[in-house]
XYZ file of C-alpha atoms in Angstrom:
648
model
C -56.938 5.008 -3.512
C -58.554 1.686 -1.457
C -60.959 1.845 -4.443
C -58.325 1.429 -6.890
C -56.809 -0.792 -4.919
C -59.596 -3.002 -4.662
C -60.963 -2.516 -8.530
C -56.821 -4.264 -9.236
C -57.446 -7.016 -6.901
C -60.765 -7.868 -8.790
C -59.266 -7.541 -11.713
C -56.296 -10.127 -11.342
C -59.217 -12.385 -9.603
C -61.491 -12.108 -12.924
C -58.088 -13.019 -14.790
C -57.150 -15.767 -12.793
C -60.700 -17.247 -13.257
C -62.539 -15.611 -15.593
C -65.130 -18.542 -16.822
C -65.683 -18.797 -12.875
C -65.746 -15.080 -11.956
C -67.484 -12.285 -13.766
C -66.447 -9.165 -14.217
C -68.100 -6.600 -10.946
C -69.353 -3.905 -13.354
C -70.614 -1.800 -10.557
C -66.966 -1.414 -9.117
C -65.946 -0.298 -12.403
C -68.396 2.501 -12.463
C -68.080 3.238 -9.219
C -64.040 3.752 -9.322
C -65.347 5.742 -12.881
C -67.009 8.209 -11.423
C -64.793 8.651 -8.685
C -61.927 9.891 -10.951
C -64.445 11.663 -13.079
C -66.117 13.377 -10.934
C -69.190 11.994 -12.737
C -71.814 10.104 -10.896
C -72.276 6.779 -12.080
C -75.472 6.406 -13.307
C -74.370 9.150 -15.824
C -71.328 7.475 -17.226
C -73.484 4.711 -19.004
C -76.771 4.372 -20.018
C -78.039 0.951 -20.930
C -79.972 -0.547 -23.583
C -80.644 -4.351 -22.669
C -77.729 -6.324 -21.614
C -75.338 -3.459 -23.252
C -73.492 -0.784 -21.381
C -72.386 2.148 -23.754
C -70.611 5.054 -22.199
C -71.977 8.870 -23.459
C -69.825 9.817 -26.607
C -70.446 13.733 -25.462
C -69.052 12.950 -22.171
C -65.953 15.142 -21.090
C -63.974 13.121 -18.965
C -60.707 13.113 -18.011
C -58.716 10.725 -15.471
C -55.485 12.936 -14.581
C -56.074 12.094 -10.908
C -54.872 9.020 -11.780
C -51.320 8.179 -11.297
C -49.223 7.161 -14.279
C -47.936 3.873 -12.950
C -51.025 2.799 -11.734
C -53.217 4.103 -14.955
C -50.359 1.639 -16.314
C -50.985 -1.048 -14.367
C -55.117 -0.411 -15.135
C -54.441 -0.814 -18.658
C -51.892 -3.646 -18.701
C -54.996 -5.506 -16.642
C -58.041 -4.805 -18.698
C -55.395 -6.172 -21.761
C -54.643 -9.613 -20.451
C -58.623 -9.607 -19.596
C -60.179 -8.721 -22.856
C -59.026 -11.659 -24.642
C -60.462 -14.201 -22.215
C -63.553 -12.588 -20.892
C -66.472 -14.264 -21.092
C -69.421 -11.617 -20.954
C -70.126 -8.340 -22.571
C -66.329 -6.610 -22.974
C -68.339 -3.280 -23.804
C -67.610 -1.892 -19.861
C -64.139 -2.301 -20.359
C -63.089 -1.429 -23.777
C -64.845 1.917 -22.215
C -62.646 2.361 -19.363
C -59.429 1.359 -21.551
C -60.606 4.524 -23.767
C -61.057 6.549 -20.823
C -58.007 5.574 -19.259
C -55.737 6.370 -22.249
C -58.199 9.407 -22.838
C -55.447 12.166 -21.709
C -53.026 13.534 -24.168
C -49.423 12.419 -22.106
C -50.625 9.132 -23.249
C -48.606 8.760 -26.417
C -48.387 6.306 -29.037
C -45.397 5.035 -27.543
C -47.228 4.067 -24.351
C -49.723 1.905 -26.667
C -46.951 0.113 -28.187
C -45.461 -0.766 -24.684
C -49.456 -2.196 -23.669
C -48.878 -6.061 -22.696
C -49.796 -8.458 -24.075
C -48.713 -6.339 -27.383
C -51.810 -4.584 -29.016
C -53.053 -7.158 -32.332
C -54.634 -3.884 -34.256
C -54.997 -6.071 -37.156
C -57.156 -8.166 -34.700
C -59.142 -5.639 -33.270
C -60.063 -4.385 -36.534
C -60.932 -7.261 -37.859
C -63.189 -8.069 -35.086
C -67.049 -8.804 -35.320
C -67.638 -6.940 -32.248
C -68.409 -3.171 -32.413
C -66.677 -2.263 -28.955
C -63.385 -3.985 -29.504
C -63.079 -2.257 -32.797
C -63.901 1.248 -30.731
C -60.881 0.591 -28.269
C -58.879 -0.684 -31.226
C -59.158 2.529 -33.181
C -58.815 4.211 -29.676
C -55.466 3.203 -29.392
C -54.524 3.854 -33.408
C -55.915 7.614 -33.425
C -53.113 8.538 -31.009
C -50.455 7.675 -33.536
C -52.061 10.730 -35.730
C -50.510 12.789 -32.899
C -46.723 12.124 -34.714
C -45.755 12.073 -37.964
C -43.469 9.446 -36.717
C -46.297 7.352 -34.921
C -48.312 7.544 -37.946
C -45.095 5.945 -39.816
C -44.783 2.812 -37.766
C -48.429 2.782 -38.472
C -47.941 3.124 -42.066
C -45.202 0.168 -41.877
C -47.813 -2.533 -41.516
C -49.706 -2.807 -44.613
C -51.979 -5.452 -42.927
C -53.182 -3.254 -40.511
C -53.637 -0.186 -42.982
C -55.796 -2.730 -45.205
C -58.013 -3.932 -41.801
C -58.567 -0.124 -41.387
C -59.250 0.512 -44.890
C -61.860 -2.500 -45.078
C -63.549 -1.635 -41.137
C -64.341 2.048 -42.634
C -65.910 1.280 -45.839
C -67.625 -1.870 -44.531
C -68.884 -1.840 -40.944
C -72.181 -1.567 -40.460
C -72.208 0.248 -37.179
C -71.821 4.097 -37.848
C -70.158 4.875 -34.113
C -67.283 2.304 -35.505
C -67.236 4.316 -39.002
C -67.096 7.829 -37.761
C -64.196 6.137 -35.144
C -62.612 5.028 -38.258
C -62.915 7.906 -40.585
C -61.249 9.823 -38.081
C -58.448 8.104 -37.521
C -57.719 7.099 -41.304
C -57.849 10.904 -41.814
C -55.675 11.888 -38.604
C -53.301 9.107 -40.081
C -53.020 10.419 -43.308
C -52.648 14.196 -42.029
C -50.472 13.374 -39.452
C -47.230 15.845 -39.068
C -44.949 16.457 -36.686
C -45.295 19.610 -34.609
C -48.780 20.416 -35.682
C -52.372 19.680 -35.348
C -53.467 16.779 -37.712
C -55.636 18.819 -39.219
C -53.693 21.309 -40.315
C -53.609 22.260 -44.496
C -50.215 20.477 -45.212
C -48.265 18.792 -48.152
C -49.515 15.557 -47.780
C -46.816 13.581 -50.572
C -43.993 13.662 -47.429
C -46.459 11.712 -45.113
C -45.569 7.520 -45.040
C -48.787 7.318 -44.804
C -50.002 8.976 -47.522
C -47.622 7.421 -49.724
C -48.690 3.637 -48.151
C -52.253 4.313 -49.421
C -51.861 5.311 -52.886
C -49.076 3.772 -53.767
C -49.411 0.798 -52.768
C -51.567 -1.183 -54.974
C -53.000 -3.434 -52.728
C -53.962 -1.027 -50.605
C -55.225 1.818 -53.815
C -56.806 -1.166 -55.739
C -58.574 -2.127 -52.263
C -60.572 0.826 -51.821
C -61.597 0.852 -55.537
C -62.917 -2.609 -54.946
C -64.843 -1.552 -51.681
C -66.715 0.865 -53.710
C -66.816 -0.298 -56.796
C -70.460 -0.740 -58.946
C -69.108 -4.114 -59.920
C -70.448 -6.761 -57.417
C -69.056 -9.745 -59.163
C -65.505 -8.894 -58.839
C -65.042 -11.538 -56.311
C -66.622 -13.624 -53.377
C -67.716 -11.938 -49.924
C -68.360 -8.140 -51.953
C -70.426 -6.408 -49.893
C -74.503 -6.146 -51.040
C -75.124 -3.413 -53.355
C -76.903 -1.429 -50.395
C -73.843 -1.672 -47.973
C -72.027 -0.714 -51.406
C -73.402 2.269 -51.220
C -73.343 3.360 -47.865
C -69.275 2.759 -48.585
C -69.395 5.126 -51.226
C -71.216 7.927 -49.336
C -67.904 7.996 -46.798
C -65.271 7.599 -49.509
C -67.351 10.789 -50.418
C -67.026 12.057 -47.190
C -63.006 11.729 -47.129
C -62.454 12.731 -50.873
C -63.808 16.066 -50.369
C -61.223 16.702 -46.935
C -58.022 15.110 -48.811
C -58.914 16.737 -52.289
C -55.291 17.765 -53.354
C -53.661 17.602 -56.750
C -52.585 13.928 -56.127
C -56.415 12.701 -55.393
C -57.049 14.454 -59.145
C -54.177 13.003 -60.993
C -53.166 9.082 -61.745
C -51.349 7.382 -58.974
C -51.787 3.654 -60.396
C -52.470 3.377 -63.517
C -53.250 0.122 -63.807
C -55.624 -0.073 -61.274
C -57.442 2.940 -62.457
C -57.690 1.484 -65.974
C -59.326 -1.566 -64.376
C -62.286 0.621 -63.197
C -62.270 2.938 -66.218
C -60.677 5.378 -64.729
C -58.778 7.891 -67.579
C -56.254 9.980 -65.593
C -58.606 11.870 -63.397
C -57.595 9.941 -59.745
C -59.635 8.756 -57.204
C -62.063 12.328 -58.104
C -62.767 10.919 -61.453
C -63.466 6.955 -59.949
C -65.699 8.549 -57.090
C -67.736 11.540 -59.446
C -68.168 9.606 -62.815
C -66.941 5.723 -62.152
C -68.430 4.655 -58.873
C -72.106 5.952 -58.626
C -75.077 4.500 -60.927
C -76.690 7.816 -60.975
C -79.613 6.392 -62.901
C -80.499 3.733 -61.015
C -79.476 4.919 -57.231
C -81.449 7.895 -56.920
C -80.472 8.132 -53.117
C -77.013 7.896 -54.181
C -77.103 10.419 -56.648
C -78.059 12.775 -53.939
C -74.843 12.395 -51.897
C -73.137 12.791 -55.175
C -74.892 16.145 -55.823
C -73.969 17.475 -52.071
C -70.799 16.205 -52.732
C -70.367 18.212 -55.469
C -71.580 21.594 -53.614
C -69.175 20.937 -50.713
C -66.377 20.958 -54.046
C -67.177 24.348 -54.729
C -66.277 25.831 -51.792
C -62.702 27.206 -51.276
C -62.069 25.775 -48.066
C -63.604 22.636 -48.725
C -59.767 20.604 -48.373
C -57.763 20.027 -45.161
C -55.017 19.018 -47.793
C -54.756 22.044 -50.317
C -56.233 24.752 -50.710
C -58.486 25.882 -54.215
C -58.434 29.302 -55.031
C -60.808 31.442 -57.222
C -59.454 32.541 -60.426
C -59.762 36.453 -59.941
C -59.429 36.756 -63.841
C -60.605 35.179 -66.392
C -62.206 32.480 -66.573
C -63.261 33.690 -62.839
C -63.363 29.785 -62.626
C -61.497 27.486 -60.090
C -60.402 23.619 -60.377
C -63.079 22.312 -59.012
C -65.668 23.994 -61.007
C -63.498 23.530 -63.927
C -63.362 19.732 -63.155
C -67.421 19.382 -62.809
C -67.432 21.403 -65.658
C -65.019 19.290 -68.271
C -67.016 16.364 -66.893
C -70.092 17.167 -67.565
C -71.469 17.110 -64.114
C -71.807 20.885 -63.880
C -74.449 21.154 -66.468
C -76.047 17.332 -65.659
C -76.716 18.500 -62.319
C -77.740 22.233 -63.010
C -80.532 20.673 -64.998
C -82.491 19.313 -62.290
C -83.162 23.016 -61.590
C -82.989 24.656 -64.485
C -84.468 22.587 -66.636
C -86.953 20.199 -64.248
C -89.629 19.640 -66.793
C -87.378 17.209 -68.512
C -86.656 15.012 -65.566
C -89.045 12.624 -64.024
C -91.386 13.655 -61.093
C -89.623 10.930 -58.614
C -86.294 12.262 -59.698
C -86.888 15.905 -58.905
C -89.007 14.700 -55.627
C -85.155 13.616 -54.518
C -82.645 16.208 -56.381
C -84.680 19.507 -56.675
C -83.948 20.699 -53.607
C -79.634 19.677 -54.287
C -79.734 20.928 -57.533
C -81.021 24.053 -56.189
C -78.223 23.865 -53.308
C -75.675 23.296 -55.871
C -76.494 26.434 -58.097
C -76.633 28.919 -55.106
C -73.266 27.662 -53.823
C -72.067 27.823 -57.584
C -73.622 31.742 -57.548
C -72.132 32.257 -53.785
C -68.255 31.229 -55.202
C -68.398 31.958 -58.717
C -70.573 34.350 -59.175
C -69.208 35.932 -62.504
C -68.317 32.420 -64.093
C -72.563 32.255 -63.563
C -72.983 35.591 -64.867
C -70.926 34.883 -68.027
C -73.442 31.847 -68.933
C -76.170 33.643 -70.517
C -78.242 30.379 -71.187
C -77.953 29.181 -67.324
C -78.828 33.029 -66.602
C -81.914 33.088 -68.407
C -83.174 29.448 -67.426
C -82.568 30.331 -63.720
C -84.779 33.517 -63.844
C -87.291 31.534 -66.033
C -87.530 29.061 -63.216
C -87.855 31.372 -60.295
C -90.172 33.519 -61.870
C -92.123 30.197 -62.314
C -92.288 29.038 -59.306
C -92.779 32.722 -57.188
C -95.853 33.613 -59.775
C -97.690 30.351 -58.417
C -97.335 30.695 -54.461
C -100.334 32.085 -53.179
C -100.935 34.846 -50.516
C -102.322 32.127 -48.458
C -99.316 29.765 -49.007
C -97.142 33.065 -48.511
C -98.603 33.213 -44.916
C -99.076 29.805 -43.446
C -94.890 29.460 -44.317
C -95.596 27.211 -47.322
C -92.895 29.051 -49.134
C -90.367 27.403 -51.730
C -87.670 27.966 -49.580
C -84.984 25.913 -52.316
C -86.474 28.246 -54.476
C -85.711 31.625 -52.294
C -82.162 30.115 -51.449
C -81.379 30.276 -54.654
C -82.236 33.684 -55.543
C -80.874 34.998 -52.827
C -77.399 33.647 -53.607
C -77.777 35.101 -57.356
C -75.535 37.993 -57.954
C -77.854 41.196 -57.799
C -77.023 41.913 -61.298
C -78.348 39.071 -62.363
C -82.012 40.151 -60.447
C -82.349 43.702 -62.155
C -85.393 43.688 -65.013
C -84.334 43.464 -68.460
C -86.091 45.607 -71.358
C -88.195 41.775 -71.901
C -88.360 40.199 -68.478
C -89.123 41.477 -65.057
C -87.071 40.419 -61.519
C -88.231 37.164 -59.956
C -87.302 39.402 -56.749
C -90.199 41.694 -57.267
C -92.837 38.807 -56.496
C -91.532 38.514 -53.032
C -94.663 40.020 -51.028
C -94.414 42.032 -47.456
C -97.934 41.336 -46.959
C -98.923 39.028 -45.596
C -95.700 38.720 -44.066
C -93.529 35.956 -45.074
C -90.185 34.715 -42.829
C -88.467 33.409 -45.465
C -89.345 36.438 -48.207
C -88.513 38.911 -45.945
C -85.013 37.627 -45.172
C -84.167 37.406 -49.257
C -85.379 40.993 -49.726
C -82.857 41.728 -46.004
C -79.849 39.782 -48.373
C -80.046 41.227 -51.747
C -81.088 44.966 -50.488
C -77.904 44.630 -47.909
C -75.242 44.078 -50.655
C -72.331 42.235 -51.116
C -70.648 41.514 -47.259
C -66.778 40.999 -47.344
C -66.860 37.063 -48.122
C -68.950 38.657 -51.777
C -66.889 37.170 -54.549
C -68.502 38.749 -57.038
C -67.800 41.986 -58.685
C -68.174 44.311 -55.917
C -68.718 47.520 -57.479
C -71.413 45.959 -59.570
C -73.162 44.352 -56.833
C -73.213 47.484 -54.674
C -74.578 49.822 -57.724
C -77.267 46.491 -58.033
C -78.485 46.483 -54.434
C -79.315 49.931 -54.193
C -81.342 49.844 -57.529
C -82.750 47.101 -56.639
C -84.496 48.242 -53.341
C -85.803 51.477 -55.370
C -86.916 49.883 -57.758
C -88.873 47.266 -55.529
C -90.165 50.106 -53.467
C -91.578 51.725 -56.034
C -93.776 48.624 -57.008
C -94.609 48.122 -53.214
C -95.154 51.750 -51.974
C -96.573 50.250 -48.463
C -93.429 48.468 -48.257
C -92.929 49.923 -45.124
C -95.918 49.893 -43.544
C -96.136 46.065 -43.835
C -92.904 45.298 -42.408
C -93.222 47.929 -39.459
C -96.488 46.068 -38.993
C -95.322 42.456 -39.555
C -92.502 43.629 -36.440
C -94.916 44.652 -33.964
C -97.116 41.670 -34.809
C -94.978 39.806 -31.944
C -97.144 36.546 -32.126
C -95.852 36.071 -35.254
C -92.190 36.202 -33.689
C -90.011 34.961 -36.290
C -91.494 36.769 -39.253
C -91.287 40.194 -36.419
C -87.585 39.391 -36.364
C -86.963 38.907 -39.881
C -88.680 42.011 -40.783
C -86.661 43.923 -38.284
C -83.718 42.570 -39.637
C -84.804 43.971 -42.723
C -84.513 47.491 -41.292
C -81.089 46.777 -40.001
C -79.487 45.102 -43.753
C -80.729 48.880 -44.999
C -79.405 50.679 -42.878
C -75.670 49.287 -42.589
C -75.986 48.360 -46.351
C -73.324 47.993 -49.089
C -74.481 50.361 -51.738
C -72.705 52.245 -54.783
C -73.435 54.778 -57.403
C -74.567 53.992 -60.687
C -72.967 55.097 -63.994
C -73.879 58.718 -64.455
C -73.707 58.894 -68.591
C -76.381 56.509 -70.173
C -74.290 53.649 -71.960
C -73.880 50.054 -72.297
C -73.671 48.997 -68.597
C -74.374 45.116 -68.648
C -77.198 43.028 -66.993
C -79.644 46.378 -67.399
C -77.647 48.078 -64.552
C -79.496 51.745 -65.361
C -78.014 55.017 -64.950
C -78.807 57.466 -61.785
C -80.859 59.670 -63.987
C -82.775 56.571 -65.403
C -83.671 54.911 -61.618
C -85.229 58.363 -60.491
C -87.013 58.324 -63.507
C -88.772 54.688 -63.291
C -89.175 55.886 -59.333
C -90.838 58.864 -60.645
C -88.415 60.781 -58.504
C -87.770 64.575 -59.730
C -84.052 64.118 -57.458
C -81.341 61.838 -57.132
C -82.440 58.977 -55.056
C -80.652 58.830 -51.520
C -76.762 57.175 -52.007
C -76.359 54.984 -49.191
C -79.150 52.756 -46.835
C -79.234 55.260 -44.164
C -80.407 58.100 -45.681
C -82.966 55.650 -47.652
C -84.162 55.409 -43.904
C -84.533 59.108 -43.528
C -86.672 59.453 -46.325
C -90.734 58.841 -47.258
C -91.883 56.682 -46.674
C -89.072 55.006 -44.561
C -88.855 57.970 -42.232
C -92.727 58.117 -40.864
C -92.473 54.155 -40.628
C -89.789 52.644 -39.713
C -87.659 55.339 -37.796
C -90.863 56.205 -35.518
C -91.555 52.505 -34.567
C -87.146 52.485 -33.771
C -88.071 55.205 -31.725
C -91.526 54.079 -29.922
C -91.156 52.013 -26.631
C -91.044 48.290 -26.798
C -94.020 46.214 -26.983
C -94.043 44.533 -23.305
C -97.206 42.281 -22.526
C -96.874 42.280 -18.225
C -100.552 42.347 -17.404
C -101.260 39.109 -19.200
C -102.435 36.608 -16.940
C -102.394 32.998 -16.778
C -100.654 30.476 -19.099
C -98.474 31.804 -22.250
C -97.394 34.668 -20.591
C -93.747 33.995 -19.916
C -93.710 32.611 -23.703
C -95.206 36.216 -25.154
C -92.856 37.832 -22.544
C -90.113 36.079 -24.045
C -90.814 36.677 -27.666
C -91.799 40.553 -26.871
C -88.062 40.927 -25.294
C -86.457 38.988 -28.164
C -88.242 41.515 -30.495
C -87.418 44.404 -28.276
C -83.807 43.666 -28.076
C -83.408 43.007 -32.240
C -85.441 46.463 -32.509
C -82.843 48.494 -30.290
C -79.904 46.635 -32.043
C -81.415 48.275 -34.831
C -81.362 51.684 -33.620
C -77.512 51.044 -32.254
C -76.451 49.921 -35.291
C -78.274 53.274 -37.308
C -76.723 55.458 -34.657
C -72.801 55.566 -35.825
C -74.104 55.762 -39.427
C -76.070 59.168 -38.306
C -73.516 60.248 -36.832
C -71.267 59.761 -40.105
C -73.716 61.639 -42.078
C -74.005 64.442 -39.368
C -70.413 65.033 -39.567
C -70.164 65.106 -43.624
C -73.723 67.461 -43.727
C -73.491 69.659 -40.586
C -76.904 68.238 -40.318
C -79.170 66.219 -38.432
C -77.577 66.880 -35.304
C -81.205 66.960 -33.676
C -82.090 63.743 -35.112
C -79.017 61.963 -33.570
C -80.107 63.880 -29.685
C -83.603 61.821 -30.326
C -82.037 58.601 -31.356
C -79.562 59.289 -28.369
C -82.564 59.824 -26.064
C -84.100 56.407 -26.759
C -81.048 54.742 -26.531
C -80.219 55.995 -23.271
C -83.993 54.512 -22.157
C -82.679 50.755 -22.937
C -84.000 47.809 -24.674
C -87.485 48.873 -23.175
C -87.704 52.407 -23.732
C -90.030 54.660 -21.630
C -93.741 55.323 -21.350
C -93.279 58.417 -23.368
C -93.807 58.762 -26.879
C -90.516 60.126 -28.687
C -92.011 58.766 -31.675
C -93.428 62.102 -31.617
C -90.485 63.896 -32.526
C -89.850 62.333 -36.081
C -91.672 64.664 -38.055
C -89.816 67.682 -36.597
C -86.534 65.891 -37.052
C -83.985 68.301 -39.563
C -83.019 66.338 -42.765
């Protein structure tokens, strides 16, 4: 403790003097780092006459005793206000001194000289509004904390304005954070926990207060002639990308619905909330391009269920299979304005799309990925969205294909489609069928893995449906693309081409431990050209019943001589290479090895299933046990071999 000792005598020296002594910044990073633990020289890293403390850094000062971490604090107070050089090496230490948890709001409050917040908001210096907020985010700890908060309007307003308007992002992340914690905070439970929010002072401070309400409408507002000292219509913006960011966590039925009226009117707001002001009132979509593009992610993020920390938004599981958020974009307008920079690009100008193809895009395959049979109601949106796929696949070349030029918006979005939605119609074909295997393609490999896998647990969609969809699918693909298997069993041994090995072989694996159903035995209307059993052996040209589930796809031609001989054939290891590259190829061949032999664990239990049900293929589960029991590596003999005497 001489250290602390003698950083609290130079402390009350610097305060007795400080235009005459400056503050020993060494000393403070050397007492730093010995309650740390950390070495110095990597508590702070410098840029020019500015010391800025890691914000990844784990720290914690519990060696420190309370009174004197106290008596630290109380010090660096009385200093701050009168320093006279660079206060960014101790508004650091204050935050790491007040870092732990036991150091309550209540602690803050008894800080002397008495905390100004409204002060250290307001101030034009980036690190004194960091140790400001510092000290405010731990009354988001207590409902009760975040109350006396709430009890000074002044200060609510400073934090308000320092979040919307501050130009340094560090100090508008700080402040996002602790506006949020504020407005979540609740006794007994984390701040971020789903809560009702209309109990919370807080809560009730900020939108119903209309100074406060009619303050953040101003912030963000399109108008810039409201009143002097608006912010430009660039920092404007930047405002409105994290009101954005905070209306999408609080979304709740109060954020949808009027809270003051007249303050609303004033921005043209007509009973929607702050959703309506921030989707329809606040952006100039048509001039802001880069705007508009926050807007459209902002509108994705909407879709999904968990999207609020406030409330949570449901999926209708009936009719209209919609929920309010979709139902909101939709009544708006926005659903269709911003499908159409997908579905409908021609119309839209080149610089546009250059900026909101690729969200558009986003924004349907999340739409697909939540409500999947709202999308597959909407003929119109149906048909466009095949159009535009089948568009786009017919003009990637081979060569395009295989130097990973692919239109990976484009793939994203069909495979988030629901697989009814892919199967040929009596007019059109499947935009999935111009996926090639050869020459093999990361990013078409992995869409074939996700539709021929089926719907996974999270699936929204009609289950059933998608299962029976899946499996006709992957016939029906193989059928066009007999070699199929060939190419991807070659495209996984090809280990210099390591990522497009791996996807291929986690093509295998989405077969095997596939979702897949029957379809309807009796030949009648079954929706989105889901055919019968009889009618997918026929267009396979099968004289049988195709196999029912992925596994026994596996154990059939031409699966069986391809793909469950290269499961079974020793890894690829490249140890007599020489020189440089070799620990790279060594550590893409294991990476490939190890995804092939998941492969073969995961197809084991699902042999063994079958085994049981058939009273078959008990030898074919001894060879598969075999290899397994050879490792990731395998042997140096050949079990590959014994495929073709295997009993199916």
């Amino acid at each position: 403790m001489d250290l602390l000792r003698k950083l609290q005598s130079h402390l009350g020296e610097v305060l007795a003097n400080p235009a005459g002594i400056s503050l020993d910044e060494t000393l403070l990073e050397k007492f730093d780092g010995q309650v740390t633990g950390v070495q110095p020289a990597m508590l702070f890293f410098r840029s020019g006459l500015r010391s800025y403390r890691a914000p990844e850094a784990n720290l914690s000062t519990d060696a420190i005793p309370e009174e004197e971490r106290d008596t630290l604090i109380h010090q660096l107070a009385q200093l701050l206000p009168n320093l006279q050089q660079d206060p960014t090496p101790v508004t650091n230490f204050i935050q790491l001194l007040i870092r732990p948890l036991s150091y309550t709001f209540s602690r803050v409050l008894e800080i002397q000289p008495a905390v100004d917040f409204h002060a250290g908001l307001k101030a034009p210096s980036s690190p004194i509004n960091l140790v400001t907020l510092a000290l405010l985010q731990k009354a988001k700890l207590s409902k009760s904390d975040a109350d006396i908060v709430a009890s000074k309007p002044e200060v609510v307003a400073a934090l308000i304005e320092l979040w919307l308007s501050t130009p340094d992002t560090a100090v508008a992340r700080r402040a996002h954070d602790a506006f949020l914690g504020l407005l979540l905070a609740k006794d007994g439970n984390p701040p971020t926990m789903t809560a009702s929010s209309n109990q919370n002072l807080m809560w009730r401070r900020v939108f119903r207060d209309k100074d406060l309400y009619g303050l953040i409408y101003q912030i963000c507002s399109l108008d810039t002639s409201v009143q002097a000292g608006q912010l430009s219509k660039r920092d404007k913006t930047v405002a409105q990308g994290r009101l954005l960011d905070l209306v999408v966590k609080i979304d709740c039925d109060a954020i949808r619905s009027t809270q003051i009226a007249d303050v609303e009117e004033r921005y043209g707001v007509q009973g929607g909330g702050l959703l309506e002001f921030a989707t329809t009132r606040m952006v100039d979509y048509e001039d802001d391009v880069l705007m508009y593009m926050t807007l459209v992610d902002f509108f994705a993020e909407l879709l999904r269920p968990d999207h609020s920390m406030v409330q949570p938004f449901d999926i209708s599981i009936g009719p209209p299979y919609s929920s309010t958020s979709l139902d909101f974009l939709v009544s708006t307008g926005l659903h269709s304005r911003t499908l159409s920079y997908y579905i409908d690009s021609p119309r839209h100008c080149s610089l546009d799309l250059t900026y909101l193809y690729s969200r558009s895009a986003n924004y349907l395959a999340t739409y697909c990925t939540y409500n999947p049979i709202h999308f597959l109601q909407s003929e119109t949106v149906i048909k466009s969205t095949i159009a535009r796929l089948s568009e786009v696949l017919e003009n990637v070349s081979p060569g395009r294909w295989a130097q990973g030029q692919t239109p990976k918006h484009d793939l994203h979005v069909l495979a988030s489609l629901p697989r009814l939605a892919l199967l040929p119609t009596r007019t059109s074909g499947s935009p999935l069928f111009m996926l090639p295997v050869q020459p093999p393609s990361e990013d078409a490999i992995q869409s074939l893995a996700t539709v021929f896998h089926g719907p996974s647990e999270q699936d929204q969609a009609d289950r059933d449906g998608e299962a029976s969809a899946s499996r006709a699918l992957y016939f029906l693909y193989l059928e066009r693309n007999p070699n199929m298997w060939q190419h991807i069993v070659k495209a996984a041994e090809t280990v210099a081409l390591k990522e497009a090995a791996l996807a291929a072989i986690a093509l295998m694996k989405s077969i095997i431990t596939s979702e897949w159903g029957p379809l309807p035995a009796d030949d009648h209307e079954t929706g989105f050209a889901l055919p019968t059993e009889a009618q997918l052996a026929e267009s396979c040209h099968s004289p049988q019943r195709l196999p029912p589930s992925g596994t026994l796809a596996m154990l059939t031609p031409p699966a069986l001589e391809n793909v469950i001989s290269y499961l079974l054939r020793p890894a690829q290891t490249f140890s007599n290479l020489v020189g440089g590259g070799k620990g790279d190829v060594e550590s893409a061949a294991y990476r490939v090895a190890a995804a092939k032999f998941d492969v073969l664990v995961s197809l084991k239990p699902k042999l063994e299933e079958v085994a049981q049900q058939t009273g078959t293929l008990e030898d074919a589960v001894a060879v598969i046990n075999k290899r397994l029991a050879l490792g990731v590596l395998g042997g140096s003999g050949e079990p590959g071999s014994s495929v073709g005497t295997m009993e199916l």
